[in-house]
PDB file of N, CA and C in Angstrom:
ATOM      1  N   MET A   1     -13.805 -17.331  -2.130  1.00  0.00           N
ATOM      2  CA  MET A   1     -13.891 -15.790  -2.782  1.00  0.00           C
ATOM      3  C   MET A   1     -14.854 -15.106  -2.236  1.00  0.00           C
ATOM      4  N   LYS A   2     -16.460 -15.849  -2.413  1.00  0.00           N
ATOM      5  CA  LYS A   2     -17.468 -15.029  -2.077  1.00  0.00           C
ATOM      6  C   LYS A   2     -16.542 -14.322  -0.483  1.00  0.00           C
ATOM      7  N   LEU A   3     -16.468 -14.542   0.224  1.00  0.00           N
ATOM      8  CA  LEU A   3     -16.198 -13.520   1.396  1.00  0.00           C
ATOM      9  C   LEU A   3     -14.760 -12.718   1.303  1.00  0.00           C
ATOM     10  N   PHE A   4     -13.922 -12.793   0.382  1.00  0.00           N
ATOM     11  CA  PHE A   4     -12.205 -12.094   0.102  1.00  0.00           C
ATOM     12  C   PHE A   4     -12.753 -10.814  -0.266  1.00  0.00           C
ATOM     13  N   GLU A   5     -13.861 -11.293  -1.763  1.00  0.00           N
ATOM     14  CA  GLU A   5     -14.272 -10.620  -2.600  1.00  0.00           C
ATOM     15  C   GLU A   5     -14.520  -8.541  -2.214  1.00  0.00           C
ATOM     16  N   PRO A   6     -15.029  -8.545  -1.193  1.00  0.00           N
ATOM     17  CA  PRO A   6     -16.199  -7.141  -0.958  1.00  0.00           C
ATOM     18  C   PRO A   6     -14.681  -6.298  -0.094  1.00  0.00           C
ATOM     19  N   SER A   7     -14.128  -7.333   0.432  1.00  0.00           N
ATOM     20  CA  SER A   7     -12.853  -6.935   1.995  1.00  0.00           C
ATOM     21  C   SER A   7     -11.453  -5.387   0.714  1.00  0.00           C
ATOM     22  N   TYR A   8     -11.631  -7.241  -0.830  1.00  0.00           N
ATOM     23  CA  TYR A   8     -10.318  -6.798  -1.209  1.00  0.00           C
ATOM     24  C   TYR A   8     -11.303  -6.073  -2.394  1.00  0.00           C
ATOM     25  N   GLN A   9     -11.903  -5.452  -2.334  1.00  0.00           N
ATOM     26  CA  GLN A   9     -12.832  -4.831  -3.335  1.00  0.00           C
ATOM     27  C   GLN A   9     -12.247  -3.354  -2.569  1.00  0.00           C
ATOM     28  N   SER A  10     -12.192  -3.231  -0.924  1.00  0.00           N
ATOM     29  CA  SER A  10     -12.664  -2.243  -0.346  1.00  0.00           C
ATOM     30  C   SER A  10     -11.583  -0.918  -0.236  1.00  0.00           C
ATOM     31  N   ALA A  11     -10.368  -3.342  -0.005  1.00  0.00           N
ATOM     32  CA  ALA A  11      -8.874  -2.346   0.142  1.00  0.00           C
ATOM     33  C   ALA A  11      -8.958  -1.181  -1.354  1.00  0.00           C
ATOM     34  N   VAL A  12      -8.439  -2.154  -2.831  1.00  0.00           N
ATOM     35  CA  VAL A  12      -8.499  -1.835  -3.809  1.00  0.00           C
ATOM     36  C   VAL A  12      -9.292   0.334  -3.382  1.00  0.00           C
ATOM     37  N   SER A  13     -10.740  -0.716  -3.482  1.00  0.00           N
ATOM     38  CA  SER A  13     -11.248   1.390  -3.102  1.00  0.00           C
ATOM     39  C   SER A  13     -10.164   2.844  -2.436  1.00  0.00           C
ATOM     40  N   GLY A  14     -11.179   1.601  -0.625  1.00  0.00           N
ATOM     41  CA  GLY A  14      -9.740   3.407  -0.291  1.00  0.00           C
ATOM     42  C   GLY A  14      -8.472   3.873  -0.436  1.00  0.00           C
ATOM     43  N   ALA A  15      -7.056   2.712  -1.430  1.00  0.00           N
ATOM     44  CA  ALA A  15      -5.515   2.228  -1.168  1.00  0.00           C
ATOM     45  C   ALA A  15      -6.306   3.075  -2.343  1.00  0.00           C
ATOM     46  N   SER A  16      -6.770   3.363  -3.185  1.00  0.00           N
ATOM     47  CA  SER A  16      -7.796   4.721  -4.658  1.00  0.00           C
ATOM     48  C   SER A  16      -7.660   5.903  -3.983  1.00  0.00           C
ATOM     49  N   ARG A  17      -8.221   5.409  -3.032  1.00  0.00           N
ATOM     50  CA  ARG A  17      -8.912   7.181  -2.203  1.00  0.00           C
ATOM     51  C   ARG A  17      -7.566   8.489  -1.316  1.00  0.00           C
ATOM     52  N   ALA A  18      -6.950   6.744  -0.963  1.00  0.00           N
ATOM     53  CA  ALA A  18      -5.742   7.668  -0.591  1.00  0.00           C
ATOM     54  C   ALA A  18      -4.676   8.599  -0.931  1.00  0.00           C
ATOM     55  N   VAL A  19      -4.727   7.316  -2.324  1.00  0.00           N
ATOM     56  CA  VAL A  19      -3.507   7.890  -3.358  1.00  0.00           C
ATOM     57  C   VAL A  19      -3.519   7.777  -5.028  1.00  0.00           C
ATOM     58  N   SER A  20      -3.420   9.212  -4.084  1.00  0.00           N
ATOM     59  CA  SER A  20      -4.132  10.331  -6.125  1.00  0.00           C
ATOM     60  C   SER A  20      -3.718   9.953  -7.035  1.00  0.00           C
ATOM     61  N   SER A  21      -2.110   9.177  -7.432  1.00  0.00           N
ATOM     62  CA  SER A  21      -2.211   8.400  -8.327  1.00  0.00           C
ATOM     63  C   SER A  21      -2.630   7.636  -8.050  1.00  0.00           C
ATOM     64  N   PHE A  22      -3.124   6.864  -7.773  1.00  0.00           N
ATOM     65  CA  PHE A  22      -2.835   4.831  -7.594  1.00  0.00           C
ATOM     66  C   PHE A  22      -3.312   4.872  -9.008  1.00  0.00           C
ATOM     67  N   ASN A  23      -3.707   5.556  -9.758  1.00  0.00           N
ATOM     68  CA  ASN A  23      -4.468   4.591 -11.083  1.00  0.00           C
ATOM     69  C   ASN A  23      -3.497   4.901 -12.315  1.00  0.00           C
ATOM     70  N   SER A  24      -2.170   5.854 -11.944  1.00  0.00           N
ATOM     71  CA  SER A  24      -1.790   6.118 -12.821  1.00  0.00           C
ATOM     72  C   SER A  24      -0.031   5.181 -12.180  1.00  0.00           C
ATOM     73  N   LEU A  25      -0.084   4.335 -10.829  1.00  0.00           N
ATOM     74  CA  LEU A  25       1.077   3.389 -10.503  1.00  0.00           C
ATOM     75  C   LEU A  25       1.177   1.740 -11.304  1.00  0.00           C
ATOM     76  N   CYS A  26       1.992   0.822 -11.195  1.00  0.00           N
ATOM     77  CA  CYS A  26       2.339   0.609 -11.933  1.00  0.00           C
ATOM     78  C   CYS A  26       1.753  -0.824 -10.911  1.00  0.00           C
ATOM     79  N   CYS A  27       1.467  -2.188 -11.424  1.00  0.00           N
ATOM     80  CA  CYS A  27       0.303  -3.310 -10.878  1.00  0.00           C
ATOM     81  C   CYS A  27       1.494  -3.614  -9.723  1.00  0.00           C
ATOM     82  N   GLU A  28       2.609  -3.748  -9.321  1.00  0.00           N
ATOM     83  CA  GLU A  28       3.289  -4.239  -8.213  1.00  0.00           C
ATOM     84  C   GLU A  28       2.738  -2.375  -6.804  1.00  0.00           C
ATOM     85  N   VAL A  29       3.698  -1.805  -7.209  1.00  0.00           N
ATOM     86  CA  VAL A  29       2.733  -0.624  -6.221  1.00  0.00           C
ATOM     87  C   VAL A  29       1.692  -0.455  -5.817  1.00  0.00           C
ATOM     88  N   GLN A  30       0.243  -0.671  -6.949  1.00  0.00           N
ATOM     89  CA  GLN A  30      -0.497  -0.960  -6.875  1.00  0.00           C
ATOM     90  C   GLN A  30      -0.929  -1.723  -5.881  1.00  0.00           C
ATOM     91  N   GLU A  31      -1.189  -2.991  -5.974  1.00  0.00           N
ATOM     92  CA  GLU A  31      -0.291  -4.339  -4.840  1.00  0.00           C
ATOM     93  C   GLU A  31       0.131  -3.526  -3.158  1.00  0.00           C
ATOM     94  N   VAL A  32       1.348  -3.202  -3.411  1.00  0.00           N
ATOM     95  CA  VAL A  32       1.650  -3.142  -2.189  1.00  0.00           C
ATOM     96  C   VAL A  32       0.151  -1.496  -1.442  1.00  0.00           C
ATOM     97  N   MET A  33      -0.676  -0.843  -2.063  1.00  0.00           N
ATOM     98  CA  MET A  33      -1.184   0.590  -1.186  1.00  0.00           C
ATOM     99  C   MET A  33      -2.574  -0.863  -1.400  1.00  0.00           C
ATOM    100  N   THR A  34      -3.227  -1.850  -1.938  1.00  0.00           N
ATOM    101  CA  THR A  34      -4.339  -2.713  -1.915  1.00  0.00           C
ATOM    102  C   THR A  34      -4.094  -3.969  -0.375  1.00  0.00           C
ATOM    103  N   ASP A  35      -2.218  -3.677  -0.027  1.00  0.00           N
ATOM    104  CA  ASP A  35      -2.228  -4.573   1.250  1.00  0.00           C
ATOM    105  C   ASP A  35      -2.524  -4.017   1.629  1.00  0.00           C
ATOM    106  N   MET A  36      -1.786  -2.598   2.247  1.00  0.00           N
ATOM    107  CA  MET A  36      -1.573  -1.802   3.428  1.00  0.00           C
ATOM    108  C   MET A  36      -3.516  -1.696   4.030  1.00  0.00           C
ATOM    109  N   ASP A  37      -3.678  -1.246   2.721  1.00  0.00           N
ATOM    110  CA  ASP A  37      -5.224  -0.254   2.845  1.00  0.00           C
ATOM    111  C   ASP A  37      -5.886  -1.682   4.210  1.00  0.00           C
ATOM    112  N   TYR A  38      -6.098  -3.011   2.972  1.00  0.00           N
ATOM    113  CA  TYR A  38      -6.356  -4.484   3.472  1.00  0.00           C
ATOM    114  C   TYR A  38      -6.319  -4.496   4.857  1.00  0.00           C
ATOM    115  N   ASN A  39      -4.605  -4.878   4.827  1.00  0.00           N
ATOM    116  CA  ASN A  39      -4.384  -4.719   6.895  1.00  0.00           C
ATOM    117  C   ASN A  39      -4.823  -4.078   7.695  1.00  0.00           C
ATOM    118  N   LEU A  40      -4.726  -2.292   6.799  1.00  0.00           N
ATOM    119  CA  LEU A  40      -4.196  -1.683   8.300  1.00  0.00           C
ATOM    120  C   LEU A  40      -6.082   0.030   8.050  1.00  0.00           C
ATOM    121  N   GLY A  41      -7.510  -1.224   7.656  1.00  0.00           N
ATOM    122  CA  GLY A  41      -7.916   0.232   6.974  1.00  0.00           C
ATOM    123  C   GLY A  41      -8.816   1.382   6.202  1.00  0.00           C
ATOM    124  N   ASP A  42      -9.352   1.764   6.185  1.00  0.00           N
ATOM    125  CA  ASP A  42      -9.356   3.263   5.110  1.00  0.00           C
ATOM    126  C   ASP A  42      -8.599   3.676   5.993  1.00  0.00           C
ATOM    127  N   GLY A  43      -8.788   3.997   7.467  1.00  0.00           N
ATOM    128  CA  GLY A  43      -8.473   5.096   7.942  1.00  0.00           C
ATOM    129  C   GLY A  43      -6.714   4.902   8.258  1.00  0.00           C
ATOM    130  N   GLY A  44      -6.633   3.899   8.631  1.00  0.00           N
ATOM    131  CA  GLY A  44      -5.855   3.801   9.109  1.00  0.00           C
ATOM    132  C   GLY A  44      -4.482   3.741   8.096  1.00  0.00           C
ATOM    133  N   PHE A  45      -4.665   3.374   6.838  1.00  0.00           N
ATOM    134  CA  PHE A  45      -3.617   3.971   6.098  1.00  0.00           C
ATOM    135  C   PHE A  45      -3.593   5.029   4.676  1.00  0.00           C
ATOM    136  N   ALA A  46      -4.448   6.100   5.284  1.00  0.00           N
ATOM    137  CA  ALA A  46      -4.777   7.623   4.652  1.00  0.00           C
ATOM    138  C   ALA A  46      -4.121   7.842   5.910  1.00  0.00           C
ATOM    139  N   SER A  47      -3.683   7.321   7.060  1.00  0.00           N
ATOM    140  CA  SER A  47      -2.996   7.371   8.128  1.00  0.00           C
ATOM    141  C   SER A  47      -1.626   8.160   7.770  1.00  0.00           C
ATOM    142  N   PHE A  48      -0.635   7.187   6.702  1.00  0.00           N
ATOM    143  CA  PHE A  48       0.793   7.306   5.922  1.00  0.00           C
ATOM    144  C   PHE A  48       0.720   8.614   5.386  1.00  0.00           C
ATOM    145  N   THR A  49       0.495   9.842   5.701  1.00  0.00           N
ATOM    146  CA  THR A  49       0.093  10.577   5.292  1.00  0.00           C
ATOM    147  C   THR A  49       2.082  11.103   3.880  1.00  0.00           C
ATOM    148  N   GLY A  50       3.265  11.257   4.485  1.00  0.00           N
ATOM    149  CA  GLY A  50       4.454  11.147   5.075  1.00  0.00           C
ATOM    150  C   GLY A  50       4.626  10.613   3.802  1.00  0.00           C
ATOM    151  N   PHE A  51       3.696   8.615   3.789  1.00  0.00           N
ATOM    152  CA  PHE A  51       4.597   7.218   2.599  1.00  0.00           C
ATOM    153  C   PHE A  51       3.398   7.564   1.495  1.00  0.00           C
ATOM    154  N   ILE A  52       2.389   8.295   1.522  1.00  0.00           N
ATOM    155  CA  ILE A  52       1.389   8.247   0.486  1.00  0.00           C
ATOM    156  C   ILE A  52       1.920   9.448  -0.303  1.00  0.00           C
ATOM    157  N   SER A  53       2.353  10.697   0.436  1.00  0.00           N
ATOM    158  CA  SER A  53       2.824  11.587  -0.314  1.00  0.00           C
ATOM    159  C   SER A  53       4.152  11.377  -1.147  1.00  0.00           C
ATOM    160  N   LEU A  54       5.085  10.219  -0.995  1.00  0.00           N
ATOM    161  CA  LEU A  54       6.426   9.829  -1.029  1.00  0.00           C
ATOM    162  C   LEU A  54       6.108   9.372  -3.069  1.00  0.00           C
ATOM    163  N   ILE A  55       4.956   8.320  -2.398  1.00  0.00           N
ATOM    164  CA  ILE A  55       4.828   7.269  -3.591  1.00  0.00           C
ATOM    165  C   ILE A  55       3.177   8.455  -5.176  1.00  0.00           C
ATOM    166  N   ASN A  56       2.546   9.466  -4.214  1.00  0.00           N
ATOM    167  CA  ASN A  56       2.211  10.283  -5.512  1.00  0.00           C
ATOM    168  C   ASN A  56       3.895  10.803  -5.791  1.00  0.00           C
ATOM    169  N   GLN A  57       4.786  11.433  -4.922  1.00  0.00           N
ATOM    170  CA  GLN A  57       5.579  11.725  -6.369  1.00  0.00           C
ATOM    171  C   GLN A  57       7.085  10.916  -6.092  1.00  0.00           C
ATOM    172  N   LYS A  58       6.113   9.634  -6.914  1.00  0.00           N
ATOM    173  CA  LYS A  58       6.852   8.593  -7.708  1.00  0.00           C
ATOM    174  C   LYS A  58       8.595   8.278  -6.703  1.00  0.00           C
ATOM    175  N   ASN A  59       8.307   9.085  -6.112  1.00  0.00           N
ATOM    176  CA  ASN A  59       9.642   9.333  -4.497  1.00  0.00           C
ATOM    177  C   ASN A  59       9.996   7.633  -4.501  1.00  0.00           C
ATOM    178  N   TRP A  60      10.011   6.995  -4.902  1.00  0.00           N
ATOM    179  CA  TRP A  60      10.407   5.130  -4.285  1.00  0.00           C
ATOM    180  C   TRP A  60      11.357   4.893  -3.425  1.00  0.00           C
ATOM    181  N   ALA A  61      11.933   4.897  -3.269  1.00  0.00           N
ATOM    182  CA  ALA A  61      13.611   4.881  -1.846  1.00  0.00           C
ATOM    183  C   ALA A  61      12.697   5.166  -0.817  1.00  0.00           C
ATOM    184  N   GLY A  62      12.607   6.611  -0.859  1.00  0.00           N
ATOM    185  CA  GLY A  62      11.559   7.360   0.548  1.00  0.00           C
ATOM    186  C   GLY A  62      10.925   7.016   1.089  1.00  0.00           C
ATOM    187  N   ALA A  63       9.524   6.222   0.209  1.00  0.00           N
ATOM    188  CA  ALA A  63       8.532   6.575  -0.201  1.00  0.00           C
ATOM    189  C   ALA A  63       8.387   4.779   0.990  1.00  0.00           C
ATOM    190  N   ALA A  64       9.855   3.925   0.262  1.00  0.00           N
ATOM    191  CA  ALA A  64       9.968   2.367   1.547  1.00  0.00           C
ATOM    192  C   ALA A  64      10.833   2.854   2.645  1.00  0.00           C
ATOM    193  N   ALA A  65      10.928   3.470   2.794  1.00  0.00           N
ATOM    194  CA  ALA A  65      11.899   4.214   3.324  1.00  0.00           C
ATOM    195  C   ALA A  65      11.175   4.344   4.878  1.00  0.00           C
ATOM    196  N   ASP A  66      10.566   5.760   4.351  1.00  0.00           N
ATOM    197  CA  ASP A  66       9.159   5.890   5.115  1.00  0.00           C
ATOM    198  C   ASP A  66       8.551   5.533   6.035  1.00  0.00           C
ATOM    199  N   GLY A  67       7.990   4.353   5.021  1.00  0.00           N
ATOM    200  CA  GLY A  67       6.772   2.471   5.820  1.00  0.00           C
ATOM    201  C   GLY A  67       8.103   2.207   6.937  1.00  0.00           C
ATOM    202  N   LYS A  68       8.926   2.021   6.138  1.00  0.00           N
ATOM    203  CA  LYS A  68      10.064   0.576   7.250  1.00  0.00           C
ATOM    204  C   LYS A  68      10.203   1.161   8.818  1.00  0.00           C
ATOM    205  N   GLY A  69       9.738   2.968   9.051  1.00  0.00           N
ATOM    206  CA  GLY A  69      10.139   3.116  10.157  1.00  0.00           C
ATOM    207  C   GLY A  69       8.561   3.464  11.041  1.00  0.00           C
ATOM    208  N   THR A  70       8.258   2.827   9.907  1.00  0.00           N
ATOM    209  CA  THR A  70       6.125   3.053  10.898  1.00  0.00           C
ATOM    210  C   THR A  70       6.315   1.864  11.693  1.00  0.00           C
ATOM    211  N   ALA A  71       5.630   1.977  12.546  1.00  0.00           N
ATOM    212  CA  ALA A  71       4.546   1.205  14.186  1.00  0.00           C
ATOM    213  C   ALA A  71       4.869  -0.907  13.306  1.00  0.00           C
ATOM    214  N   TRP A  72       3.564  -0.354  11.831  1.00  0.00           N
ATOM    215  CA  TRP A  72       3.688  -1.588  11.948  1.00  0.00           C
ATOM    216  C   TRP A  72       4.264  -1.946  10.643  1.00  0.00           C
ATOM    217  N   CYS A  73       5.162  -1.288  10.570  1.00  0.00           N
ATOM    218  CA  CYS A  73       6.030  -2.672  10.370  1.00  0.00           C
ATOM    219  C   CYS A  73       7.174  -3.587  11.224  1.00  0.00           C
ATOM    220  N   CYS A  74       7.037  -2.499  12.197  1.00  0.00           N
ATOM    221  CA  CYS A  74       7.306  -3.461  13.482  1.00  0.00           C
ATOM    222  C   CYS A  74       6.414  -4.138  13.195  1.00  0.00           C
ATOM    223  N   GLN A  75       4.707  -4.537  12.901  1.00  0.00           N
ATOM    224  CA  GLN A  75       3.770  -5.136  13.876  1.00  0.00           C
ATOM    225  C   GLN A  75       4.042  -6.161  12.701  1.00  0.00           C
ATOM    226  N   VAL A  76       4.447  -6.143  11.172  1.00  0.00           N
ATOM    227  CA  VAL A  76       4.040  -7.104  10.632  1.00  0.00           C
ATOM    228  C   VAL A  76       5.652  -7.785  10.363  1.00  0.00           C
ATOM    229  N   CYS A  77       6.722  -7.274  10.284  1.00  0.00           N
ATOM    230  CA  CYS A  77       7.797  -8.074  10.143  1.00  0.00           C
ATOM    231  C   CYS A  77       7.560  -8.259   8.091  1.00  0.00           C
ATOM    232  N   ASN A  78       8.197  -9.018   8.174  1.00  0.00           N
ATOM    233  CA  ASN A  78       8.304  -9.975   7.262  1.00  0.00           C
ATOM    234  C   ASN A  78       6.807  -9.326   5.486  1.00  0.00           C
ATOM    235  N   ARG A  79       6.064  -9.676   6.058  1.00  0.00           N
ATOM    236  CA  ARG A  79       5.130  -8.727   5.464  1.00  0.00           C
ATOM    237  C   ARG A  79       5.502  -7.412   4.259  1.00  0.00           C
ATOM    238  N   CYS A  80       5.587  -6.579   5.578  1.00  0.00           N
ATOM    239  CA  CYS A  80       6.148  -5.240   5.479  1.00  0.00           C
ATOM    240  C   CYS A  80       7.760  -5.094   5.274  1.00  0.00           C
ATOM    241  N   THR A  81       8.822  -6.213   5.485  1.00  0.00           N
ATOM    242  CA  THR A  81       9.682  -6.251   3.706  1.00  0.00           C
ATOM    243  C   THR A  81      10.210  -6.708   2.948  1.00  0.00           C
ATOM    244  N   ASP A  82       8.658  -7.193   3.056  1.00  0.00           N
ATOM    245  CA  ASP A  82       8.073  -7.281   1.228  1.00  0.00           C
ATOM    246  C   ASP A  82       7.643  -6.653   0.490  1.00  0.00           C
ATOM    247  N   ASP A  83       6.734  -5.926   1.032  1.00  0.00           N
ATOM    248  CA  ASP A  83       6.353  -4.633   0.743  1.00  0.00           C
ATOM    249  C   ASP A  83       6.722  -3.750   0.007  1.00  0.00           C
ATOM    250  N   MET A  84       7.935  -3.600   0.972  1.00  0.00           N
ATOM    251  CA  MET A  84       8.883  -1.588   1.386  1.00  0.00           C
ATOM    252  C   MET A  84       9.976  -2.603  -0.891  1.00  0.00           C
ATOM    253  N   GLY A  85      10.185  -3.449  -0.723  1.00  0.00           N
ATOM    254  CA  GLY A  85      11.393  -3.682  -0.825  1.00  0.00           C
ATOM    255  C   GLY A  85      10.179  -3.616  -2.491  1.00  0.00           C
ATOM    256  N   ARG A  86       9.436  -4.648  -2.822  1.00  0.00           N
ATOM    257  CA  ARG A  86       8.718  -3.693  -3.899  1.00  0.00           C
ATOM    258  C   ARG A  86       8.516  -2.052  -4.260  1.00  0.00           C
ATOM    259  N   VAL A  87       8.070  -1.571  -3.445  1.00  0.00           N
ATOM    260  CA  VAL A  87       7.777  -0.237  -3.426  1.00  0.00           C
ATOM    261  C   VAL A  87       9.000   0.472  -4.160  1.00  0.00           C
ATOM    262  N   ALA A  88      10.761  -0.035  -3.536  1.00  0.00           N
ATOM    263  CA  ALA A  88      11.860   0.406  -2.858  1.00  0.00           C
ATOM    264  C   ALA A  88      11.709   0.373  -4.986  1.00  0.00           C
ATOM    265  N   HIS A  89      11.400  -0.658  -5.573  1.00  0.00           N
ATOM    266  CA  HIS A  89      11.763  -0.599  -6.878  1.00  0.00           C
ATOM    267  C   HIS A  89      11.262  -0.203  -7.590  1.00  0.00           C
ATOM    268  N   GLY A  90      10.369  -0.054  -7.165  1.00  0.00           N
ATOM    269  CA  GLY A  90       9.403   1.475  -7.574  1.00  0.00           C
ATOM    270  C   GLY A  90       8.924   0.464  -9.386  1.00  0.00           C
ATOM    271  N   CYS A  91       8.224   1.446 -10.071  1.00  0.00           N
ATOM    272  CA  CYS A  91       7.512   1.474 -11.216  1.00  0.00           C
ATOM    273  C   CYS A  91       8.373   0.928 -12.233  1.00  0.00           C
TER     274      CYS A  91
END
């Protein structure tokens, strides 16, 4: 946990900076944002501007569809399916 905790906190901070509505989102969606930032890094996650915009609009279905259409989704397969399923469910 000593090694993981700083990376996790960095991902939470990165997701919070990228998604202006982060603090008002439910835990399910916050966890997806954090997972994506952890995997992609701050800059990589922040580059998902369409996805992030849809999250900020609370357009869950649109955000999930956008996320599924990314190269990242093809690369991480089941992780993406799980994450986008949680986003589609929304808050």
